[in-house]
Short mmCIF file of C-alpha atoms in Angstrom, two decimals:
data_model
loop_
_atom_site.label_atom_id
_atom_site.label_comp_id
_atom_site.label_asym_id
_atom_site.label_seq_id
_atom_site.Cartn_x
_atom_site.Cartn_y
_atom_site.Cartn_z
CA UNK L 1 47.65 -54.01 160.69
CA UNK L 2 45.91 -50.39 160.81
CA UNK L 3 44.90 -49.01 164.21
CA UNK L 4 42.21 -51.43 166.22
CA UNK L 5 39.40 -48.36 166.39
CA UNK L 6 38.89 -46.28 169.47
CA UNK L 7 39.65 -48.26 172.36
CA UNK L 8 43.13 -49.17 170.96
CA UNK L 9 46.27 -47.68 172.07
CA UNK L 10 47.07 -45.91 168.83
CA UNK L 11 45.09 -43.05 170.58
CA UNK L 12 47.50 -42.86 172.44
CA UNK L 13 49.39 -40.88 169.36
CA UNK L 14 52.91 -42.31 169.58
CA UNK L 15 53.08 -46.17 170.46
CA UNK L 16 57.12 -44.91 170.82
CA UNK L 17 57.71 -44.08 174.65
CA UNK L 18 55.75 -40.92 174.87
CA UNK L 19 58.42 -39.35 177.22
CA UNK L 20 57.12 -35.90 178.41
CA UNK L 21 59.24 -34.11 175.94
CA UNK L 22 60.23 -30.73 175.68
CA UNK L 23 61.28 -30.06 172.41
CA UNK L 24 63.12 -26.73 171.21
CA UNK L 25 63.69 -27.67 167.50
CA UNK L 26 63.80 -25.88 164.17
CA UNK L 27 64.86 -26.74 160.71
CA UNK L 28 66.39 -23.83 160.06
CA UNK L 29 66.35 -21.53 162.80
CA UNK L 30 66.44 -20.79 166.72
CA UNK L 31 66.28 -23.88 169.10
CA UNK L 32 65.39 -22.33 172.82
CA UNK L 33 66.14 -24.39 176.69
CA UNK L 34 64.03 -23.92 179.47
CA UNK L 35 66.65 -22.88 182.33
CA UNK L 36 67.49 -25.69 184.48
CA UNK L 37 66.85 -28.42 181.68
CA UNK L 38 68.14 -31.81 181.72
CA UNK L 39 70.34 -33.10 178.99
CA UNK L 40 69.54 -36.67 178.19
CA UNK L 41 72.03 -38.94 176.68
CA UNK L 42 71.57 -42.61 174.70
CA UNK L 43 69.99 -44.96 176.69
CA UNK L 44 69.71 -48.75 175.85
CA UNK L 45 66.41 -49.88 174.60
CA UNK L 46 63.62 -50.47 177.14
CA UNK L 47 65.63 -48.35 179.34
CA UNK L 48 64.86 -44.99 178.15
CA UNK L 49 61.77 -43.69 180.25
CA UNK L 50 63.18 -44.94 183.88
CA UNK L 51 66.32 -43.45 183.50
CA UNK L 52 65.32 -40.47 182.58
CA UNK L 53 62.84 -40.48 185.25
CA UNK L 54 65.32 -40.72 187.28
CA UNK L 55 67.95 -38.47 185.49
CA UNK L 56 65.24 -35.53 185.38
CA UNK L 57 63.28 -36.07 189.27
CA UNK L 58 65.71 -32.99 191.03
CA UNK L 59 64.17 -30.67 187.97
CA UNK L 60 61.24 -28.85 188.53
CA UNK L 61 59.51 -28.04 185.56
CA UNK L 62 56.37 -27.74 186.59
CA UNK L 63 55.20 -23.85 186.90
CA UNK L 64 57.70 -23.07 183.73
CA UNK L 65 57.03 -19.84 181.48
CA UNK L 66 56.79 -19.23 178.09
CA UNK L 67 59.14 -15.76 179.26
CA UNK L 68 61.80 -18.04 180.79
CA UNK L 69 62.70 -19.29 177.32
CA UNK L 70 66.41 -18.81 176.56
CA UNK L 71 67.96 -19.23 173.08
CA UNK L 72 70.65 -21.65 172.60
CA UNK L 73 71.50 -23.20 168.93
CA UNK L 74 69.46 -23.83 166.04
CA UNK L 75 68.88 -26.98 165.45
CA UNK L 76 69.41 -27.30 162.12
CA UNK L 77 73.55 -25.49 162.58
CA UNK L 78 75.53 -28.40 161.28
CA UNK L 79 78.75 -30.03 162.68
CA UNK L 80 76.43 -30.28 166.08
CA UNK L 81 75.29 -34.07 164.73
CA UNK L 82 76.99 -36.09 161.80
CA UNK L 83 73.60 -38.78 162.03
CA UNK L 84 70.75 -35.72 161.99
CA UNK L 85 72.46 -33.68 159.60
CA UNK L 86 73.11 -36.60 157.11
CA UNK L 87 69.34 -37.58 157.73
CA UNK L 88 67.44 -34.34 157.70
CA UNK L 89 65.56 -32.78 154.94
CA UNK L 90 64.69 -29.24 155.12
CA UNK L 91 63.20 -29.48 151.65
CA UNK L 92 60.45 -32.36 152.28
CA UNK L 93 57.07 -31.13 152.82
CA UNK L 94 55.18 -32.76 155.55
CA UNK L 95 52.01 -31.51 154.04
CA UNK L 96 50.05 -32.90 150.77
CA UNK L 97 49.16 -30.48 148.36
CA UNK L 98 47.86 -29.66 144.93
CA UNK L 99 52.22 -29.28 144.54
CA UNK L 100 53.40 -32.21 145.60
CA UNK L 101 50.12 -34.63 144.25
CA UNK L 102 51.50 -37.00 142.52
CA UNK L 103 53.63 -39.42 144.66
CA UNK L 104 57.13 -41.11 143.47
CA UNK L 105 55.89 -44.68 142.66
CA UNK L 106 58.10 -46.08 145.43
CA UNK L 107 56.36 -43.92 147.90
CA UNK L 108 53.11 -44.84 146.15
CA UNK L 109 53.72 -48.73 146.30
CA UNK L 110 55.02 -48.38 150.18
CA UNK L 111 51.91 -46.33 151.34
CA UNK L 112 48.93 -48.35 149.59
CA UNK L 113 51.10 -52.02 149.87
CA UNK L 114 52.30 -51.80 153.85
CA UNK L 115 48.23 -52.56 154.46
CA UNK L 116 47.32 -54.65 151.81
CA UNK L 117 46.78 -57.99 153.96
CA UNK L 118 43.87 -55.66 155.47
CA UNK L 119 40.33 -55.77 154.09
CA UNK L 120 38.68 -52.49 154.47
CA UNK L 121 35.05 -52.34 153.47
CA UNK L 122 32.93 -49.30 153.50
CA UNK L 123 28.88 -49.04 153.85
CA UNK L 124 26.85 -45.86 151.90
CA UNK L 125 24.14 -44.32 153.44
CA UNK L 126 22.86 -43.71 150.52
CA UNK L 127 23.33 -45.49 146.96
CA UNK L 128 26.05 -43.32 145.08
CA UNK L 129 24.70 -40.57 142.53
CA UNK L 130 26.01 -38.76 139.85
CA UNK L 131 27.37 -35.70 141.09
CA UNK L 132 28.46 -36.94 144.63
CA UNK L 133 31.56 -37.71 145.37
CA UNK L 134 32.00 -39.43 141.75
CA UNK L 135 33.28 -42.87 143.38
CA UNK L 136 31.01 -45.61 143.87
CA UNK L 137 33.15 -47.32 146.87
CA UNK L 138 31.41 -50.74 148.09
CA UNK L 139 34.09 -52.86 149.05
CA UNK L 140 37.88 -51.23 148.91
CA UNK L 141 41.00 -52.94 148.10
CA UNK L 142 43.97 -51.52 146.15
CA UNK L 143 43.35 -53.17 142.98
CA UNK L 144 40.51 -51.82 142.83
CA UNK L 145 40.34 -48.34 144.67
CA UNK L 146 40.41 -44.80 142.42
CA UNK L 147 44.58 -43.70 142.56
CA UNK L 148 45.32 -41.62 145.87
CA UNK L 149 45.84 -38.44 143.02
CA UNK L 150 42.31 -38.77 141.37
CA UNK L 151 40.89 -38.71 144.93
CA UNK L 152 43.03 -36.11 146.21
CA UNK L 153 41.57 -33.58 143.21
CA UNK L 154 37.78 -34.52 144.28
CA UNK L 155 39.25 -33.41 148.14
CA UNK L 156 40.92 -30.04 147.11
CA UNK L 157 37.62 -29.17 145.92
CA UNK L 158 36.37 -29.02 149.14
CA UNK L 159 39.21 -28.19 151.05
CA UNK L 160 42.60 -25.53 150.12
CA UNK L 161 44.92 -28.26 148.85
CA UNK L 162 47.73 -25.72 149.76
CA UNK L 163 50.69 -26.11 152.68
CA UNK L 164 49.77 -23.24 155.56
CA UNK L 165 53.87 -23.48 155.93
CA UNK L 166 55.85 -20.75 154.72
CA UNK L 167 59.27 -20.63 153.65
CA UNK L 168 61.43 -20.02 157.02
CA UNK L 169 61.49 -16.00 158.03
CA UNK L 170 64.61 -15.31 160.20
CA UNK L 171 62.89 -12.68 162.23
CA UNK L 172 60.28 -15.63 163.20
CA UNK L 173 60.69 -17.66 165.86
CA UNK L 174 57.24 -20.08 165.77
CA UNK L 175 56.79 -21.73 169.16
CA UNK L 176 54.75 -25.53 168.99
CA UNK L 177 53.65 -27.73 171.61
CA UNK L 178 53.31 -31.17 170.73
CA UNK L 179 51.10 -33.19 173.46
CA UNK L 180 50.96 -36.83 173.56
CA UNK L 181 48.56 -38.59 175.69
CA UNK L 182 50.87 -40.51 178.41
CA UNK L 183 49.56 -40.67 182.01
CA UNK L 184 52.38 -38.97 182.68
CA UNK L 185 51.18 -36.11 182.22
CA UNK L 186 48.52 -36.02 185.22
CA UNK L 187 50.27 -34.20 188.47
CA UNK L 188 52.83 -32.34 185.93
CA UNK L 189 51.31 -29.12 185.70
CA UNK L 190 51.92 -28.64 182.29
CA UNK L 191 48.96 -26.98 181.33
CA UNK L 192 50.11 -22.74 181.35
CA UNK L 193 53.17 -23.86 179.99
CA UNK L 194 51.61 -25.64 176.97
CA UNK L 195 49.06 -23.13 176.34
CA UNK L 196 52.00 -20.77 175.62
CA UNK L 197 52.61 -21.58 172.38
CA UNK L 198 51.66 -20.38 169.34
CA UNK L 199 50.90 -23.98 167.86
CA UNK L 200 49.61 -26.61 170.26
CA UNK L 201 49.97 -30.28 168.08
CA UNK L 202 47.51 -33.14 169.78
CA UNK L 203 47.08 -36.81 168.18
CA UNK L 204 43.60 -38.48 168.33
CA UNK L 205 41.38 -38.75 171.54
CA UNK L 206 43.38 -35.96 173.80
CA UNK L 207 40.46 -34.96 175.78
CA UNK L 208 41.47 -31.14 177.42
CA UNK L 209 37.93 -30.59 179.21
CA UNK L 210 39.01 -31.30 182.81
CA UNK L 211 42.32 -32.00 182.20
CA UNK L 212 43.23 -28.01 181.76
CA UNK L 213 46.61 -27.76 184.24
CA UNK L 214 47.96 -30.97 183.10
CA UNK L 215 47.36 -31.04 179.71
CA UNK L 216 46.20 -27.81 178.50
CA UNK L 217 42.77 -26.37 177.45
CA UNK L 218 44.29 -24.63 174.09
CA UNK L 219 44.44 -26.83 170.57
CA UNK L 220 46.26 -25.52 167.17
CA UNK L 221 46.46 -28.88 165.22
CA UNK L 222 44.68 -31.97 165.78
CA UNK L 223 45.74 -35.43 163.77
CA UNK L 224 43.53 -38.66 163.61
CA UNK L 225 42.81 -40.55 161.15
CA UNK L 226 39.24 -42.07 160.19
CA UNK L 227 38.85 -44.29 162.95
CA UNK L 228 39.75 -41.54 165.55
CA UNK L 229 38.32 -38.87 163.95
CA UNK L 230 36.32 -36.26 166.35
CA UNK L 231 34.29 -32.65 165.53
CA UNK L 232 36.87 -29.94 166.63
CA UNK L 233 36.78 -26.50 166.97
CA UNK L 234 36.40 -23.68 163.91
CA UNK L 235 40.21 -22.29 165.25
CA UNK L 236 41.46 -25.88 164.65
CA UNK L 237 43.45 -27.49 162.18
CA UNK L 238 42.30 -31.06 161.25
CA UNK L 239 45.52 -32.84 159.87
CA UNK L 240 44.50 -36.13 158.56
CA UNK L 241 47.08 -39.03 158.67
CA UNK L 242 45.78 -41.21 156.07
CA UNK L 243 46.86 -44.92 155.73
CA UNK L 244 45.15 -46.03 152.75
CA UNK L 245 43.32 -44.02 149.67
CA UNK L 246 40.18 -44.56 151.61
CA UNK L 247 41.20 -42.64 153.92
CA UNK L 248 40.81 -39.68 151.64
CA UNK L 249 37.94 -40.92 150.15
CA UNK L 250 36.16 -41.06 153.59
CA UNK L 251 37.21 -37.38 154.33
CA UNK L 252 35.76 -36.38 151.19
CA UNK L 253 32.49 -37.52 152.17
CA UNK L 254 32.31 -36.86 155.78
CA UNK L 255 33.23 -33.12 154.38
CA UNK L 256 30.09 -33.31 151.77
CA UNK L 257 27.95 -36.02 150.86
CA UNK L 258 28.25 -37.99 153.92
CA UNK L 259 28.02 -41.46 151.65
CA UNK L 260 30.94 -43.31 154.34
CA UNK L 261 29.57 -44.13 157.57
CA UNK L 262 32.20 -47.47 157.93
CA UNK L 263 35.65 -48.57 157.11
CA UNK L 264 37.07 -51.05 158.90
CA UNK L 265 35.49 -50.03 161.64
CA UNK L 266 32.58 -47.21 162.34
CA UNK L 267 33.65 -43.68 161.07
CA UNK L 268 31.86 -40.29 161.65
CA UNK L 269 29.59 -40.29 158.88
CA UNK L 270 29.71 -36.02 159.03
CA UNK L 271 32.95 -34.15 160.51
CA UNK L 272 32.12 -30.84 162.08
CA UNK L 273 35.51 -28.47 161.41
CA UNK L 274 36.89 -26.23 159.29
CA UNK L 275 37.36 -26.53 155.59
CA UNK L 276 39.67 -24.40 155.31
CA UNK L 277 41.65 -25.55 157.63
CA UNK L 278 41.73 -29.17 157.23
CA UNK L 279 45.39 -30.20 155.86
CA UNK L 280 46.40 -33.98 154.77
CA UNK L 281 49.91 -35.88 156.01
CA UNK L 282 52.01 -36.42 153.18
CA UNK L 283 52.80 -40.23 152.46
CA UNK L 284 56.16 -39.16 150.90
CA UNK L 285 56.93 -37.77 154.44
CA UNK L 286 55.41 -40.55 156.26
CA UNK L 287 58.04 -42.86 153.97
CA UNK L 288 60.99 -40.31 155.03
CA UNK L 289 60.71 -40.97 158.10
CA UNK L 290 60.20 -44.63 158.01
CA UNK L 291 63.76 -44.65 155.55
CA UNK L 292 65.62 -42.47 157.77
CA UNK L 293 64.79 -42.05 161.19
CA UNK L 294 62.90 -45.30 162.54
CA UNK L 295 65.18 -46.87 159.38
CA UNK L 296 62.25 -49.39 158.96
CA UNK L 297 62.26 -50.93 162.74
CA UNK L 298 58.86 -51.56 163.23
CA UNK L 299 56.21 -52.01 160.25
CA UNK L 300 55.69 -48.14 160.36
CA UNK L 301 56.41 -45.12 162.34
CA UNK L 302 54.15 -44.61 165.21
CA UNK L 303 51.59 -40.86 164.72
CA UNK L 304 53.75 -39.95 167.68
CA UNK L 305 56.93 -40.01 165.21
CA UNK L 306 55.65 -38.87 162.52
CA UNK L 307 54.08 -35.78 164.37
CA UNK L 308 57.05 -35.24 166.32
CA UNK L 309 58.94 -34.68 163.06
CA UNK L 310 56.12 -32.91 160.78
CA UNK L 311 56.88 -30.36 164.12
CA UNK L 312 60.92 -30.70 163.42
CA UNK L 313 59.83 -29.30 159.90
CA UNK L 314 57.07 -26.55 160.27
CA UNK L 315 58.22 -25.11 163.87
CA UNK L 316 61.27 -22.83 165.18
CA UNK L 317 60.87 -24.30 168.37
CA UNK L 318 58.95 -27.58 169.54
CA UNK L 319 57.77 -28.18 173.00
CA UNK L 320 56.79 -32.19 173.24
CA UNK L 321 54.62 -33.36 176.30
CA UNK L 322 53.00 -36.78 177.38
CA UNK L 323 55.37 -39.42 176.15
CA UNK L 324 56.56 -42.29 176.87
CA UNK L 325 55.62 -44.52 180.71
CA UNK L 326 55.13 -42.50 183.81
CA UNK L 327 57.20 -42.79 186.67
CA UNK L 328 55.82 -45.98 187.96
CA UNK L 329 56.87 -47.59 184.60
CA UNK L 330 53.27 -48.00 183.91
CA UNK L 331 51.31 -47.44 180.29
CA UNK L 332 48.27 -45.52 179.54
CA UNK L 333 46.66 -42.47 178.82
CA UNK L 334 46.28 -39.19 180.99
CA UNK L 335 42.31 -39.43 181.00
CA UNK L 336 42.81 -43.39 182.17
CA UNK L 337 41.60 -44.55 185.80
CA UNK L 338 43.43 -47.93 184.64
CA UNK L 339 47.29 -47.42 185.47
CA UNK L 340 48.08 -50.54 184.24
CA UNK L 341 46.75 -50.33 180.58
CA UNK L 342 49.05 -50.19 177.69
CA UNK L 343 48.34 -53.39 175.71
CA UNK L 344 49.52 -50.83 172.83
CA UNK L 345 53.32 -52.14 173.69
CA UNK L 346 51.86 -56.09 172.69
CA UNK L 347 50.52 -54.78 168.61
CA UNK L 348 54.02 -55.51 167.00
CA UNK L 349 53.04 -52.74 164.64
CA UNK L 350 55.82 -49.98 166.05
CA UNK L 351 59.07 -50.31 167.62
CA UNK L 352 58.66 -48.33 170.60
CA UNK L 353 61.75 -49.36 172.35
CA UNK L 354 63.95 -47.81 169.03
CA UNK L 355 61.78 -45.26 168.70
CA UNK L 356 62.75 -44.06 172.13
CA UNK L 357 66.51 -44.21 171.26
CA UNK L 358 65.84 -41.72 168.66
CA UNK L 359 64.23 -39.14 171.06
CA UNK L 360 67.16 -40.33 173.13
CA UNK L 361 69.48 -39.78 170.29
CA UNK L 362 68.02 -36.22 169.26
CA UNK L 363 68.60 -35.92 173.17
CA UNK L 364 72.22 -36.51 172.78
CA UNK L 365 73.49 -34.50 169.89
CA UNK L 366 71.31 -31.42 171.43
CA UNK L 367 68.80 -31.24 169.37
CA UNK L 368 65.84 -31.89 172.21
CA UNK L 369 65.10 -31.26 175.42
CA UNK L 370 63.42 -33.91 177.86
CA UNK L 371 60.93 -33.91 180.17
CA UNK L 372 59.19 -36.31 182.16
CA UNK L 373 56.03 -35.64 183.64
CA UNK L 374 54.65 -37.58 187.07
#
């Protein structure tokens, strides 16, 4: 099943407990603690977010500095974790590029087969001419649908095609914020702290205009997909999670012609952001994930996961915010009047209960820091 359009809890980013997180993480290099930081350990599923409520209420996190930032480990030293070293790859690029176009056919097969029972249809604007997009899409189904390559080549003619990602510089030490969109967040005061990083990661709706101290006002990388799409800033990254070849079809367009105004559902029919900027999540990643960390609970890994970990692999150090239930044990997102929301937990689609045992488990062998929120 792909995500239910706008008013469905997949804006929520991560259907996975999005436990206010504050991640220090890097693949290869330094992994930072705030002073005063709780340590989590493994908690049993469905237990994860009250206990560490409860673990984490004595620590106050709420006025914390970028400048109070203390170097610890790196993250990626092995002999710390048997599990994340035997299931980390430094070498997999989160990012789809003219490089790495052409897919393995199992990760081909996974990414266009895990949402074949869906029927996708798009509407034109416009009948299709020559020297458009070159795809006449009326109704799109795998069978039929251009290979996710040939599209990709019409897209990286409108957009870089090349990873922003360097290879790692020891000197470097690249600071991210990744903000879910929990309710947790509102009270926490996270907003200075998240603006003090040099990336700052959000996942589809995450409104910032009067939500500043809690959630930030500053934005690095956004990711959506079609259906959650929004116009964002010329400073902003627009990373794409695609779930089906459409999917790049439809950014094609709403970069260009502006031929797809509908999917499953309505899509911007013109995306205001930058070209040059705009990067797309690598289905070969997407499948790592789902093989090795989330080791197929769940149909797929929740954007939450798989943004947590495209940070674990482009970032020295990771701060995570607005995951997981707040305090109350209560579902829903920051900008929500309705505390008792969170019909996201009822889709089937994720495992959010497992998926918290791995930010649990990351907790563990030191690889994360926690935090709660309100």
């Amino acid at each position: 099943m792909l995500p239910q359009g706008l008013g469905s809890p997949w804006l929520l980013g991560p259907h996975l407990p999005h436990l206010a997180i504050l991640l220090r993480l890097t693949p290869w290099g330094c992994r930072s603690q705030l002073p005063g930081a709780p340590r989590v350990g493994g908690v049993e599923a469905g237990e994860a977010s009250a206990q560490l409520h409860r673990r984490t209420q004595a620590v106050n996190t709420r006025h914390l500095a970028a400048e109070d930032v203390r170097l610890l480990h790196c993250v990626g030293d092995p002999g710390v974790s048997d599990w994340f070293d035997e299931n980390y790859d430094p070498d997999i690029s989160p990012v789809w590029t003219r490089d790495n176009i052409q897919l393995p056919s199992d990760v081909y097969y996974w990414w266009v087969l895990f949402n074949q029972t869906e029927k996708a249809c798009c509407h034109l604007s416009l009948p299709p001419r020559a020297g458009t997009l070159g795809i006449s899409v009326l109704c799109y189904s795998p069978s039929l649908n251009p290979t996710a390559s040939q599209v990709l080549l019409r897209l990286f003619q409108v957009i870089p095609g090349r990873s922003p990602y360097g290879s790692w510089d020891p000197g470097r030490c690249l600071r991210c914020a990744v903000v879910g969109n929990s309710g947790n967040l509102r009270g926490a005061g996270y907003g200075p702290t998240i603006d003090g990083h040099n990336h700052i990661m959000r996942i589809n709706l995450a409104p910032t205009v009067g939500y500043e101290e809690d959630a930030g006002s500053h934005t690095t990388h956004h990711f959506m997909y079609p259906e959650s799409a929004k116009n964002l800033a010329a400073n902003v990254s627009f990373v794409l999670v695609p779930f089906k070849t459409l999917d790049l079809v439809w950014i094609t367009s709403a970069l260009s012609t502006g031929q797809i105004r509908f999917t499953y559902a309505p899509v911007k029919q013109f995306l205001r952001v930058d070209k040059d900027k705009v990067q797309v999540f690598n289905p070969a990643f997407f499948k790592y994930i789902h093989d090795r960390w989330t080791t197929h609970n769940g149909r797929y890994p929740s954007t939450g996961m798989l943004v947590l970990f495209f940070a674990l692999h482009v970032c020295d150090e990771v701060n995570v915010f607005g995951f997981g239930a707040d305090s109350r044990g209560n579902w829903h997102h920051y900008w929500e009047q309705n505390r008792y929301s969170g019909e996201f937990r009822k889709t089937g689609v994720h495992d959010a209960d497992y998926e918290a045992q791995i930010i649990e488990r990351l907790a563990k062998a030191g690889k994360i820091t926690l935090f709660p929120g309100k």
